[in-house]
Structure formats: C-alpha cells, structure tokens
mmCIF file of N, CA, C and O in Angstrom:
data_model
loop_
_atom_site.group_PDB
_atom_site.id
_atom_site.type_symbol
_atom_site.label_atom_id
_atom_site.label_comp_id
_atom_site.label_asym_id
_atom_site.label_seq_id
_atom_site.Cartn_x
_atom_site.Cartn_y
_atom_site.Cartn_z
ATOM 1 N N UNK A 24 0.839 -1.183 0.000
ATOM 2 C CA UNK A 24 0.000 0.000 0.000
ATOM 3 C C UNK A 24 0.882 1.245 0.000
ATOM 4 O O UNK A 24 1.800 1.371 0.798
ATOM 5 N N UNK A 25 0.598 2.169 -0.897
ATOM 6 C CA UNK A 25 1.330 3.426 -0.938
ATOM 7 C C UNK A 25 0.842 4.333 0.175
ATOM 8 O O UNK A 25 -0.353 4.431 0.426
ATOM 9 N N UNK A 26 1.811 4.998 0.795
ATOM 10 C CA UNK A 26 1.474 5.941 1.866
ATOM 11 C C UNK A 26 1.695 7.354 1.358
ATOM 12 O O UNK A 26 2.617 7.609 0.593
ATOM 13 N N UNK A 27 0.869 8.302 1.817
ATOM 14 C CA UNK A 27 1.032 9.684 1.348
ATOM 15 C C UNK A 27 2.319 10.305 1.872
ATOM 16 O O UNK A 27 2.777 10.012 2.972
ATOM 17 N N UNK A 28 2.883 11.176 1.062
ATOM 18 C CA UNK A 28 4.068 11.953 1.402
ATOM 19 C C UNK A 28 3.924 13.292 0.701
ATOM 20 O O UNK A 28 3.678 13.350 -0.502
ATOM 21 N N UNK A 29 4.074 14.365 1.459
ATOM 22 C CA UNK A 29 3.986 15.708 0.894
ATOM 23 C C UNK A 29 5.384 16.309 0.890
ATOM 24 O O UNK A 29 6.114 16.202 1.879
ATOM 25 N N UNK A 30 5.760 16.936 -0.219
ATOM 26 C CA UNK A 30 7.046 17.621 -0.328
ATOM 27 C C UNK A 30 6.766 19.087 -0.630
ATOM 28 O O UNK A 30 6.078 19.406 -1.597
ATOM 29 N N UNK A 31 7.309 19.950 0.219
ATOM 30 C CA UNK A 31 7.136 21.389 0.063
ATOM 31 C C UNK A 31 8.526 22.002 -0.086
ATOM 32 O O UNK A 31 9.346 21.929 0.827
ATOM 33 N N UNK A 32 8.786 22.570 -1.245
ATOM 34 C CA UNK A 32 10.108 23.107 -1.520
ATOM 35 C C UNK A 32 9.995 24.471 -2.187
ATOM 36 O O UNK A 32 8.955 24.823 -2.734
ATOM 37 N N UNK A 33 11.079 25.210 -2.114
ATOM 38 C CA UNK A 33 11.121 26.526 -2.729
ATOM 39 C C UNK A 33 12.291 27.306 -2.186
ATOM 40 O O UNK A 33 12.976 26.862 -1.274
ATOM 41 N N UNK A 34 12.535 28.491 -2.732
ATOM 42 C CA UNK A 34 13.669 29.295 -2.284
ATOM 43 C C UNK A 34 13.494 29.805 -0.853
ATOM 44 O O UNK A 34 12.393 29.765 -0.293
ATOM 45 N N UNK A 35 14.579 30.268 -0.300
ATOM 46 C CA UNK A 35 14.576 30.824 1.048
ATOM 47 C C UNK A 35 13.654 32.035 1.126
ATOM 48 O O UNK A 35 13.551 32.814 0.182
ATOM 49 N N UNK A 36 12.979 32.153 2.253
ATOM 50 C CA UNK A 36 12.168 33.330 2.597
ATOM 51 C C UNK A 36 10.919 33.502 1.737
ATOM 52 O O UNK A 36 10.508 34.625 1.448
ATOM 53 N N UNK A 37 10.298 32.392 1.335
ATOM 54 C CA UNK A 37 9.041 32.502 0.592
ATOM 55 C C UNK A 37 7.836 32.044 1.414
ATOM 56 O O UNK A 37 6.725 32.030 0.919
ATOM 57 N N UNK A 38 8.075 31.654 2.676
ATOM 58 C CA UNK A 38 6.967 31.274 3.548
ATOM 59 C C UNK A 38 6.755 29.784 3.722
ATOM 60 O O UNK A 38 5.674 29.357 4.150
ATOM 61 N N UNK A 39 7.753 28.971 3.392
ATOM 62 C CA UNK A 39 7.603 27.512 3.524
ATOM 63 C C UNK A 39 7.309 27.101 4.959
ATOM 64 O O UNK A 39 6.503 26.205 5.188
ATOM 65 N N UNK A 40 7.953 27.753 5.914
ATOM 66 C CA UNK A 40 7.798 27.351 7.313
ATOM 67 C C UNK A 40 6.358 27.515 7.776
ATOM 68 O O UNK A 40 5.754 26.560 8.281
ATOM 69 N N UNK A 41 5.798 28.690 7.613
ATOM 70 C CA UNK A 41 4.421 28.901 8.084
ATOM 71 C C UNK A 41 3.430 28.057 7.296
ATOM 72 O O UNK A 41 2.476 27.509 7.862
ATOM 73 N N UNK A 42 3.662 27.920 5.996
ATOM 74 C CA UNK A 42 2.782 27.073 5.184
ATOM 75 C C UNK A 42 2.862 25.614 5.634
ATOM 76 O O UNK A 42 1.835 24.938 5.739
ATOM 77 N N UNK A 43 4.071 25.142 5.931
ATOM 78 C CA UNK A 43 4.223 23.744 6.339
ATOM 79 C C UNK A 43 3.522 23.463 7.665
ATOM 80 O O UNK A 43 2.940 22.391 7.843
ATOM 81 N N UNK A 44 3.552 24.410 8.570
ATOM 82 C CA UNK A 44 2.873 24.223 9.852
ATOM 83 C C UNK A 44 1.360 24.197 9.650
ATOM 84 O O UNK A 44 0.669 23.335 10.189
ATOM 85 N N UNK A 45 0.841 25.124 8.863
ATOM 86 C CA UNK A 45 -0.601 25.122 8.563
ATOM 87 C C UNK A 45 -1.012 23.836 7.865
ATOM 88 O O UNK A 45 -2.047 23.237 8.195
ATOM 89 N N UNK A 46 -0.209 23.391 6.926
ATOM 90 C CA UNK A 46 -0.484 22.160 6.192
ATOM 91 C C UNK A 46 -0.467 20.949 7.127
ATOM 92 O O UNK A 46 -1.350 20.098 7.073
ATOM 93 N N UNK A 47 0.539 20.890 7.993
ATOM 94 C CA UNK A 47 0.639 19.774 8.934
ATOM 95 C C UNK A 47 -0.596 19.700 9.838
ATOM 96 O O UNK A 47 -1.116 18.613 10.101
ATOM 97 N N UNK A 48 -1.062 20.837 10.278
ATOM 98 C CA UNK A 48 -2.264 20.859 11.124
ATOM 99 C C UNK A 48 -3.500 20.428 10.335
ATOM 100 O O UNK A 48 -4.357 19.735 10.853
ATOM 101 N N UNK A 49 -3.563 20.821 9.071
ATOM 102 C CA UNK A 49 -4.731 20.495 8.244
ATOM 103 C C UNK A 49 -4.810 19.021 7.883
ATOM 104 O O UNK A 49 -5.907 18.473 7.751
ATOM 105 N N UNK A 50 -3.648 18.355 7.719
ATOM 106 C CA UNK A 50 -3.654 16.965 7.252
ATOM 107 C C UNK A 50 -3.171 15.968 8.312
ATOM 108 O O UNK A 50 -2.958 14.806 8.000
ATOM 109 N N UNK A 51 -2.994 16.437 9.556
ATOM 110 C CA UNK A 51 -2.460 15.587 10.619
ATOM 111 C C UNK A 51 -1.062 15.085 10.241
ATOM 112 O O UNK A 51 -0.803 13.897 10.150
ATOM 113 N N UNK A 52 -0.182 16.040 9.994
ATOM 114 C CA UNK A 52 1.162 15.698 9.552
ATOM 115 C C UNK A 52 2.245 16.096 10.526
ATOM 116 O O UNK A 52 2.003 16.818 11.498
ATOM 117 N N UNK A 53 3.437 15.603 10.264
ATOM 118 C CA UNK A 53 4.638 16.000 10.976
ATOM 119 C C UNK A 53 5.692 16.336 9.921
ATOM 120 O O UNK A 53 5.652 15.820 8.808
ATOM 121 N N UNK A 54 6.640 17.190 10.296
ATOM 122 C CA UNK A 54 7.556 17.776 9.326
ATOM 123 C C UNK A 54 8.955 17.182 9.430
ATOM 124 O O UNK A 54 9.501 17.037 10.525
ATOM 125 N N UNK A 55 9.521 16.879 8.263
ATOM 126 C CA UNK A 55 10.920 16.458 8.154
ATOM 127 C C UNK A 55 11.655 17.582 7.444
ATOM 128 O O UNK A 55 11.338 17.911 6.302
ATOM 129 N N UNK A 56 12.632 18.172 8.124
ATOM 130 C CA UNK A 56 13.407 19.246 7.513
ATOM 131 C C UNK A 56 14.390 18.666 6.509
ATOM 132 O O UNK A 56 15.132 17.733 6.807
ATOM 133 N N UNK A 57 14.421 19.260 5.328
ATOM 134 C CA UNK A 57 15.382 18.868 4.294
ATOM 135 C C UNK A 57 16.400 19.983 4.093
ATOM 136 O O UNK A 57 16.931 20.173 3.012
ATOM 137 N N UNK A 58 16.665 20.720 5.162
ATOM 138 C CA UNK A 58 17.615 21.818 5.116
ATOM 139 C C UNK A 58 18.973 21.342 5.618
ATOM 140 O O UNK A 58 19.063 20.746 6.686
ATOM 141 N N UNK A 59 20.015 21.630 4.879
ATOM 142 C CA UNK A 59 21.350 21.120 5.212
ATOM 143 C C UNK A 59 21.951 21.761 6.456
ATOM 144 O O UNK A 59 22.894 21.211 7.029
ATOM 145 N N UNK A 60 21.435 22.895 6.897
ATOM 146 C CA UNK A 60 22.009 23.563 8.067
ATOM 147 C C UNK A 60 21.147 23.407 9.317
ATOM 148 O O UNK A 60 21.667 23.423 10.429
ATOM 149 N N UNK A 61 19.847 23.268 9.168
ATOM 150 C CA UNK A 61 18.978 23.167 10.336
ATOM 151 C C UNK A 61 19.203 21.888 11.122
ATOM 152 O O UNK A 61 18.835 21.796 12.283
ATOM 153 N N UNK A 62 19.827 20.909 10.513
ATOM 154 C CA UNK A 62 20.115 19.648 11.180
ATOM 155 C C UNK A 62 21.129 19.834 12.310
ATOM 156 O O UNK A 62 21.165 19.060 13.251
ATOM 157 N N UNK A 63 21.930 20.905 12.233
ATOM 158 C CA UNK A 63 22.985 21.143 13.220
ATOM 159 C C UNK A 63 22.486 21.955 14.418
ATOM 160 O O UNK A 63 21.770 22.942 14.245
ATOM 161 N N UNK A 64 22.897 21.551 15.596
ATOM 162 C CA UNK A 64 22.649 22.318 16.813
ATOM 163 C C UNK A 64 23.472 23.599 16.756
ATOM 164 O O UNK A 64 24.517 23.635 16.102
ATOM 165 N N UNK A 65 23.012 24.614 17.451
ATOM 166 C CA UNK A 65 23.733 25.879 17.660
ATOM 167 C C UNK A 65 23.833 26.765 16.428
ATOM 168 O O UNK A 65 24.368 27.852 16.514
ATOM 169 N N UNK A 66 23.362 26.347 15.280
ATOM 170 C CA UNK A 66 23.462 27.166 14.070
ATOM 171 C C UNK A 66 22.124 27.852 13.810
ATOM 172 O O UNK A 66 21.483 27.636 12.790
ATOM 173 N N UNK A 67 21.730 28.681 14.758
ATOM 174 C CA UNK A 67 20.426 29.330 14.680
ATOM 175 C C UNK A 67 20.460 30.591 13.825
ATOM 176 O O UNK A 67 19.519 30.891 13.102
ATOM 177 N N UNK A 68 21.559 31.336 13.893
ATOM 178 C CA UNK A 68 21.680 32.581 13.149
ATOM 179 C C UNK A 68 22.196 32.259 11.741
ATOM 180 O O UNK A 68 23.135 31.504 11.573
ATOM 181 N N UNK A 69 21.566 32.818 10.755
ATOM 182 C CA UNK A 69 22.009 32.628 9.378
ATOM 183 C C UNK A 69 21.432 31.397 8.702
ATOM 184 O O UNK A 69 21.632 31.200 7.518
ATOM 185 N N UNK A 70 20.722 30.547 9.447
ATOM 186 C CA UNK A 70 20.152 29.343 8.843
ATOM 187 C C UNK A 70 18.634 29.420 8.726
ATOM 188 O O UNK A 70 18.014 28.520 8.187
ATOM 189 N N UNK A 71 18.051 30.486 9.250
ATOM 190 C CA UNK A 71 16.585 30.641 9.274
ATOM 191 C C UNK A 71 15.926 29.435 9.938
ATOM 192 O O UNK A 71 14.838 29.016 9.566
ATOM 193 N N UNK A 72 16.623 28.877 10.935
ATOM 194 C CA UNK A 72 16.116 27.693 11.631
ATOM 195 C C UNK A 72 14.829 28.014 12.388
ATOM 196 O O UNK A 72 14.706 29.046 13.029
ATOM 197 N N UNK A 73 13.889 27.103 12.291
ATOM 198 C CA UNK A 73 12.649 27.252 13.035
ATOM 199 C C UNK A 73 12.939 27.074 14.524
ATOM 200 O O UNK A 73 13.671 26.170 14.931
ATOM 201 N N UNK A 74 12.393 27.950 15.328
ATOM 202 C CA UNK A 74 12.566 27.890 16.774
ATOM 203 C C UNK A 74 11.394 27.116 17.375
ATOM 204 O O UNK A 74 10.304 27.082 16.799
ATOM 205 N N UNK A 75 11.621 26.473 18.515
ATOM 206 C CA UNK A 75 10.549 25.661 19.127
ATOM 207 C C UNK A 75 9.224 26.405 19.278
ATOM 208 O O UNK A 75 8.164 25.836 19.041
ATOM 209 N N UNK A 76 9.273 27.675 19.635
ATOM 210 C CA UNK A 76 8.028 28.429 19.817
ATOM 211 C C UNK A 76 7.300 28.674 18.487
ATOM 212 O O UNK A 76 6.103 28.925 18.473
ATOM 213 N N UNK A 77 8.002 28.568 17.374
ATOM 214 C CA UNK A 77 7.385 28.745 16.062
ATOM 215 C C UNK A 77 6.738 27.458 15.543
ATOM 216 O O UNK A 77 5.953 27.494 14.601
ATOM 217 N N UNK A 78 7.090 26.325 16.129
ATOM 218 C CA UNK A 78 6.594 25.026 15.654
ATOM 219 C C UNK A 78 5.113 24.828 15.929
ATOM 220 O O UNK A 78 4.469 23.975 15.323
ATOM 221 N N UNK A 79 4.566 25.599 16.849
ATOM 222 C CA UNK A 79 3.128 25.601 17.134
ATOM 223 C C UNK A 79 2.573 24.196 17.380
ATOM 224 O O UNK A 79 1.496 23.838 16.896
ATOM 225 N N UNK A 80 3.360 23.385 18.092
ATOM 226 C CA UNK A 80 2.890 22.048 18.454
ATOM 227 C C UNK A 80 3.099 20.979 17.408
ATOM 228 O O UNK A 80 2.757 19.818 17.632
ATOM 229 N N UNK A 81 3.650 21.341 16.246
ATOM 230 C CA UNK A 81 3.894 20.371 15.179
ATOM 231 C C UNK A 81 5.307 19.819 15.344
ATOM 232 O O UNK A 81 6.269 20.578 15.407
ATOM 233 N N UNK A 82 5.422 18.505 15.414
ATOM 234 C CA UNK A 82 6.733 17.897 15.580
ATOM 235 C C UNK A 82 7.561 18.049 14.314
ATOM 236 O O UNK A 82 7.062 17.872 13.199
ATOM 237 N N UNK A 83 8.841 18.400 14.511
ATOM 238 C CA UNK A 83 9.799 18.568 13.419
ATOM 239 C C UNK A 83 10.943 17.583 13.609
ATOM 240 O O UNK A 83 11.483 17.457 14.710
ATOM 241 N N UNK A 84 11.320 16.921 12.554
ATOM 242 C CA UNK A 84 12.438 15.983 12.553
ATOM 243 C C UNK A 84 13.610 16.595 11.808
ATOM 244 O O UNK A 84 13.422 17.437 10.927
ATOM 245 N N UNK A 85 14.806 16.148 12.139
ATOM 246 C CA UNK A 85 16.054 16.584 11.510
ATOM 247 C C UNK A 85 16.346 18.068 11.736
ATOM 248 O O UNK A 85 16.916 18.752 10.901
ATOM 249 N N UNK A 86 15.951 18.568 12.892
ATOM 250 C CA UNK A 86 16.289 19.917 13.331
ATOM 251 C C UNK A 86 17.034 19.769 14.649
ATOM 252 O O UNK A 86 16.548 19.088 15.566
ATOM 253 N N UNK A 87 18.208 20.380 14.749
ATOM 254 C CA UNK A 87 19.036 20.311 15.966
ATOM 255 C C UNK A 87 19.408 18.878 16.333
ATOM 256 O O UNK A 87 19.422 18.509 17.503
ATOM 257 N N UNK A 88 19.733 18.070 15.360
ATOM 258 C CA UNK A 88 20.068 16.662 15.593
ATOM 259 C C UNK A 88 21.567 16.410 15.750
ATOM 260 O O UNK A 88 21.961 15.502 16.463
ATOM 261 N N UNK A 89 22.399 17.164 15.044
ATOM 262 C CA UNK A 89 23.829 16.867 14.983
ATOM 263 C C UNK A 89 24.666 17.995 15.562
ATOM 264 O O UNK A 89 24.255 19.155 15.556
ATOM 265 N N UNK A 90 25.856 17.638 16.018
ATOM 266 C CA UNK A 90 26.842 18.626 16.447
ATOM 267 C C UNK A 90 27.454 19.247 15.191
ATOM 268 O O UNK A 90 27.554 18.587 14.150
ATOM 269 N N UNK A 91 27.894 20.502 15.266
ATOM 270 C CA UNK A 91 28.505 21.130 14.082
ATOM 271 C C UNK A 91 29.715 20.366 13.540
ATOM 272 O O UNK A 91 30.014 20.452 12.349
ATOM 273 N N UNK A 92 30.375 19.602 14.370
ATOM 274 C CA UNK A 92 31.544 18.839 13.924
ATOM 275 C C UNK A 92 31.170 17.505 13.277
ATOM 276 O O UNK A 92 32.024 16.836 12.693
ATOM 277 N N UNK A 93 29.892 17.121 13.351
ATOM 278 C CA UNK A 93 29.452 15.858 12.756
ATOM 279 C C UNK A 93 29.374 15.965 11.233
ATOM 280 O O UNK A 93 28.988 16.996 10.689
ATOM 281 N N UNK A 94 29.711 14.872 10.579
ATOM 282 C CA UNK A 94 29.625 14.822 9.123
ATOM 283 C C UNK A 94 28.160 14.628 8.714
ATOM 284 O O UNK A 94 27.437 13.832 9.308
ATOM 285 N N UNK A 95 27.748 15.353 7.701
ATOM 286 C CA UNK A 95 26.387 15.225 7.189
ATOM 287 C C UNK A 95 26.459 15.236 5.669
ATOM 288 O O UNK A 95 27.050 16.126 5.064
ATOM 289 N N UNK A 96 25.853 14.235 5.057
ATOM 290 C CA UNK A 96 25.860 14.093 3.606
ATOM 291 C C UNK A 96 24.562 13.417 3.206
ATOM 292 O O UNK A 96 23.761 13.020 4.057
ATOM 293 N N UNK A 97 24.364 13.260 1.922
ATOM 294 C CA UNK A 97 23.081 12.763 1.428
ATOM 295 C C UNK A 97 22.757 11.362 1.954
ATOM 296 O O UNK A 97 21.598 11.058 2.252
ATOM 297 N N UNK A 98 23.758 10.499 2.101
ATOM 298 C CA UNK A 98 23.490 9.149 2.601
ATOM 299 C C UNK A 98 22.975 9.214 4.039
ATOM 300 O O UNK A 98 22.007 8.529 4.390
ATOM 301 N N UNK A 99 23.590 10.067 4.844
ATOM 302 C CA UNK A 99 23.132 10.200 6.231
ATOM 303 C C UNK A 99 21.744 10.825 6.270
ATOM 304 O O UNK A 99 20.907 10.437 7.074
ATOM 305 N N UNK A 100 21.495 11.813 5.403
ATOM 306 C CA UNK A 100 20.163 12.399 5.340
ATOM 307 C C UNK A 100 19.120 11.336 5.027
ATOM 308 O O UNK A 100 18.072 11.271 5.667
ATOM 309 N N UNK A 101 19.391 10.502 4.042
ATOM 310 C CA UNK A 101 18.439 9.459 3.649
ATOM 311 C C UNK A 101 18.177 8.517 4.824
ATOM 312 O O UNK A 101 17.021 8.165 5.104
ATOM 313 N N UNK A 102 19.211 8.117 5.528
ATOM 314 C CA UNK A 102 19.044 7.232 6.685
ATOM 315 C C UNK A 102 18.160 7.886 7.750
ATOM 316 O O UNK A 102 17.228 7.272 8.270
ATOM 317 N N UNK A 103 18.467 9.136 8.072
ATOM 318 C CA UNK A 103 17.707 9.854 9.106
ATOM 319 C C UNK A 103 16.269 10.114 8.654
ATOM 320 O O UNK A 103 15.328 9.973 9.439
ATOM 321 N N UNK A 104 16.104 10.468 7.390
ATOM 322 C CA UNK A 104 14.764 10.745 6.868
ATOM 323 C C UNK A 104 13.908 9.475 6.842
ATOM 324 O O UNK A 104 12.717 9.517 7.166
ATOM 325 N N UNK A 105 14.504 8.342 6.469
ATOM 326 C CA UNK A 105 13.755 7.072 6.474
ATOM 327 C C UNK A 105 13.286 6.723 7.875
ATOM 328 O O UNK A 105 12.156 6.254 8.064
ATOM 329 N N UNK A 106 14.136 6.945 8.867
ATOM 330 C CA UNK A 106 13.750 6.679 10.250
ATOM 331 C C UNK A 106 12.596 7.600 10.671
ATOM 332 O O UNK A 106 11.644 7.166 11.305
ATOM 333 N N UNK A 107 12.684 8.864 10.296
ATOM 334 C CA UNK A 107 11.611 9.806 10.603
ATOM 335 C C UNK A 107 10.310 9.390 9.913
ATOM 336 O O UNK A 107 9.235 9.435 10.521
ATOM 337 N N UNK A 108 10.409 8.966 8.656
ATOM 338 C CA UNK A 108 9.219 8.501 7.923
ATOM 339 C C UNK A 108 8.551 7.337 8.652
ATOM 340 O O UNK A 108 7.324 7.292 8.773
ATOM 341 N N UNK A 109 9.357 6.400 9.136
ATOM 342 C CA UNK A 109 8.812 5.254 9.880
ATOM 343 C C UNK A 109 8.079 5.712 11.125
ATOM 344 O O UNK A 109 6.980 5.239 11.422
ATOM 345 N N UNK A 110 8.687 6.633 11.871
ATOM 346 C CA UNK A 110 8.067 7.127 13.104
ATOM 347 C C UNK A 110 6.768 7.867 12.814
ATOM 348 O O UNK A 110 5.763 7.669 13.501
ATOM 349 N N UNK A 111 6.797 8.709 11.804
ATOM 350 C CA UNK A 111 5.614 9.507 11.473
ATOM 351 C C UNK A 111 4.462 8.615 11.027
ATOM 352 O O UNK A 111 3.330 8.755 11.497
ATOM 353 N N UNK A 112 4.733 7.679 10.138
ATOM 354 C CA UNK A 112 3.664 6.799 9.660
ATOM 355 C C UNK A 112 3.189 5.857 10.760
ATOM 356 O O UNK A 112 2.007 5.521 10.816
ATOM 357 N N UNK A 113 4.097 5.447 11.650
ATOM 358 C CA UNK A 113 3.692 4.602 12.780
ATOM 359 C C UNK A 113 2.739 5.348 13.714
ATOM 360 O O UNK A 113 1.882 4.735 14.351
ATOM 361 N N UNK A 114 2.877 6.684 13.751
ATOM 362 C CA UNK A 114 1.982 7.514 14.563
ATOM 363 C C UNK A 114 0.661 7.788 13.844
ATOM 364 O O UNK A 114 -0.193 8.493 14.368
ATOM 365 N N UNK A 115 0.534 7.267 12.610
ATOM 366 C CA UNK A 115 -0.688 7.492 11.839
ATOM 367 C C UNK A 115 -0.763 8.878 11.231
ATOM 368 O O UNK A 115 -1.847 9.354 10.895
ATOM 369 N N UNK A 116 0.397 9.525 11.076
ATOM 370 C CA UNK A 116 0.408 10.873 10.525
ATOM 371 C C UNK A 116 1.054 10.902 9.140
ATOM 372 O O UNK A 116 1.665 9.921 8.721
ATOM 373 N N UNK A 117 0.922 12.018 8.479
ATOM 374 C CA UNK A 117 1.447 12.175 7.125
ATOM 375 C C UNK A 117 2.779 12.925 7.193
ATOM 376 O O UNK A 117 2.844 14.013 7.771
ATOM 377 N N UNK A 118 3.830 12.382 6.604
ATOM 378 C CA UNK A 118 5.117 13.091 6.575
ATOM 379 C C UNK A 118 5.102 14.217 5.548
ATOM 380 O O UNK A 118 4.589 14.061 4.444
ATOM 381 N N UNK A 119 5.684 15.351 5.955
ATOM 382 C CA UNK A 119 5.806 16.507 5.084
ATOM 383 C C UNK A 119 7.292 16.887 5.060
ATOM 384 O O UNK A 119 7.834 17.307 6.076
ATOM 385 N N UNK A 120 7.932 16.714 3.914
ATOM 386 C CA UNK A 120 9.343 17.057 3.762
ATOM 387 C C UNK A 120 9.401 18.513 3.301
ATOM 388 O O UNK A 120 8.784 18.879 2.311
ATOM 389 N N UNK A 121 10.159 19.348 4.055
ATOM 390 C CA UNK A 121 10.192 20.770 3.784
ATOM 391 C C UNK A 121 11.632 21.250 3.672
ATOM 392 O O UNK A 121 12.451 20.985 4.545
ATOM 393 N N UNK A 122 11.941 21.941 2.592
ATOM 394 C CA UNK A 122 13.277 22.513 2.426
ATOM 395 C C UNK A 122 13.404 23.203 1.088
ATOM 396 O O UNK A 122 12.523 23.137 0.249
ATOM 397 N N UNK A 123 14.528 23.856 0.922
ATOM 398 C CA UNK A 123 14.691 24.545 -0.341
ATOM 399 C C UNK A 123 16.127 24.891 -0.600
ATOM 400 O O UNK A 123 17.030 24.526 0.046
#
C-alpha cells in the first residue's frame, strides 16, 4: 500500500515554514526538515532555523540533531529521513518534507 508523502520546496524566505505548519495541522502531519544547516545544533543565526516556539505544536524531525563537527551528507540524510518517515507513519500521521 502506498502511503502519502507531501514535499514542500522553494527558495529561502518565501513562507515555507508557516505554510508547512498550517499544512501539517490540516492533514495531521509531521515535518521532516530537508535543510542542510537546520540539522545542526547551535546554528540558529544565518540558517533561518525554526525555533521551538514557532513550531506551534507540530513535531519537526532533523532539526538540531547533529553537532557542528558531525559529518552530514546525502546518505546520512536518507538514513535519518527514512527513520523519521517510519516514526511519522507509525503515529498514523502524514510526513511533510520541507526545504529549499
């Protein structure tokens, strides 16, 4: 059985964050960040990272997961994203991949 997956992408500063939160609430979804910098802890300035108070109760994956010294590449992203997909679908929710 195919499971739904929503992908929301676009350039920086076009409103993906607020749209993704509204969308997640509308479809009972959770968000997987596809941003190469938001995955790192402590890199809040210059990355337009979503802050916990902006998440409005919607769970976000792959945000603040790694230390800045940790290696991050597409293979690791795929591994982490697959794990997030499993968790989200196990919760009966729809995964929304957001990045640009």
